[in-house]
JSON list of C-alpha atoms in Angstrom, two decimals:
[
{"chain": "A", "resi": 300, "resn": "UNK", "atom": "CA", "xyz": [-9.96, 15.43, 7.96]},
{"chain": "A", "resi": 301, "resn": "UNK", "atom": "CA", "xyz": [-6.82, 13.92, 9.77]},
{"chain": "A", "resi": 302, "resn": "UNK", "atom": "CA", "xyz": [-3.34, 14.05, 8.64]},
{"chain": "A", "resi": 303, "resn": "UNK", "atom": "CA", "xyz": [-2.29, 10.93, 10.26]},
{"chain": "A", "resi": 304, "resn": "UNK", "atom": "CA", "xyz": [-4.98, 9.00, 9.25]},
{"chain": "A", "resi": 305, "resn": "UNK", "atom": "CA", "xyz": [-4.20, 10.26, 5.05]},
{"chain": "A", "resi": 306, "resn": "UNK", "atom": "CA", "xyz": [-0.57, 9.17, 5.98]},
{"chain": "A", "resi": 307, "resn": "UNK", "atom": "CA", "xyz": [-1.50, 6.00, 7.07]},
{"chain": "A", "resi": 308, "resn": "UNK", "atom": "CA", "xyz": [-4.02, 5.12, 4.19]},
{"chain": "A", "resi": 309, "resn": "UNK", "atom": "CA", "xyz": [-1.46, 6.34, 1.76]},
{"chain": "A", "resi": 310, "resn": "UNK", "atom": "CA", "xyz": [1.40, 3.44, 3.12]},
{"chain": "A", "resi": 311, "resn": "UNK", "atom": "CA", "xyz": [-1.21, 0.95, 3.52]},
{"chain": "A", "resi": 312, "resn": "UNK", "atom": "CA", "xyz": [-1.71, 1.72, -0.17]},
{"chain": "A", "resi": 313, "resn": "UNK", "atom": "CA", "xyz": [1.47, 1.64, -1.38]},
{"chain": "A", "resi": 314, "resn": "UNK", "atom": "CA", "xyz": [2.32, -1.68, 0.97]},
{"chain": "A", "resi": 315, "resn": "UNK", "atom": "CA", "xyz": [-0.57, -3.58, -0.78]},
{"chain": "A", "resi": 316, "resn": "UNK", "atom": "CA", "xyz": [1.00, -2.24, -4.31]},
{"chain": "A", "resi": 317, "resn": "UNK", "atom": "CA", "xyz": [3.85, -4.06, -3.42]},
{"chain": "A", "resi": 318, "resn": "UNK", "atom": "CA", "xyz": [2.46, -7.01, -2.34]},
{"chain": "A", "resi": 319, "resn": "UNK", "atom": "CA", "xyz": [0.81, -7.29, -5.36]},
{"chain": "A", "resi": 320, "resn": "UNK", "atom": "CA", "xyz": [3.54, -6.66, -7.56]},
{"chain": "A", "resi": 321, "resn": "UNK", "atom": "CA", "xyz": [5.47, -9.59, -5.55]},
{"chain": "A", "resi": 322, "resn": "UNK", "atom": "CA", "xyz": [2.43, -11.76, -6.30]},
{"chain": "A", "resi": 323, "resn": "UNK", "atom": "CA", "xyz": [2.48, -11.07, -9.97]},
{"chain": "A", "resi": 324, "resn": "UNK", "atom": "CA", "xyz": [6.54, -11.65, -10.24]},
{"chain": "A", "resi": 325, "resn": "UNK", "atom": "CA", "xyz": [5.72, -15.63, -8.60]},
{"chain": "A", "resi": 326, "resn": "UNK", "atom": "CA", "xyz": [3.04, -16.22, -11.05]}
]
């Protein structure tokens, strides 16, 4: 269990959200 890795899943998470969210706001 690594901290950095958690920290890095978590904004790789929450940078897909928003890419999503900016692909649902074109359609």
């Amino acid at each position: 269990y690594k901290r950095e890795e958690v920290k890095i899943q978590a904004w790789e998470n929450s940078q897909k959200r928003r890419v999503e969210a900016e692909m649902r706001r074109v359609e």
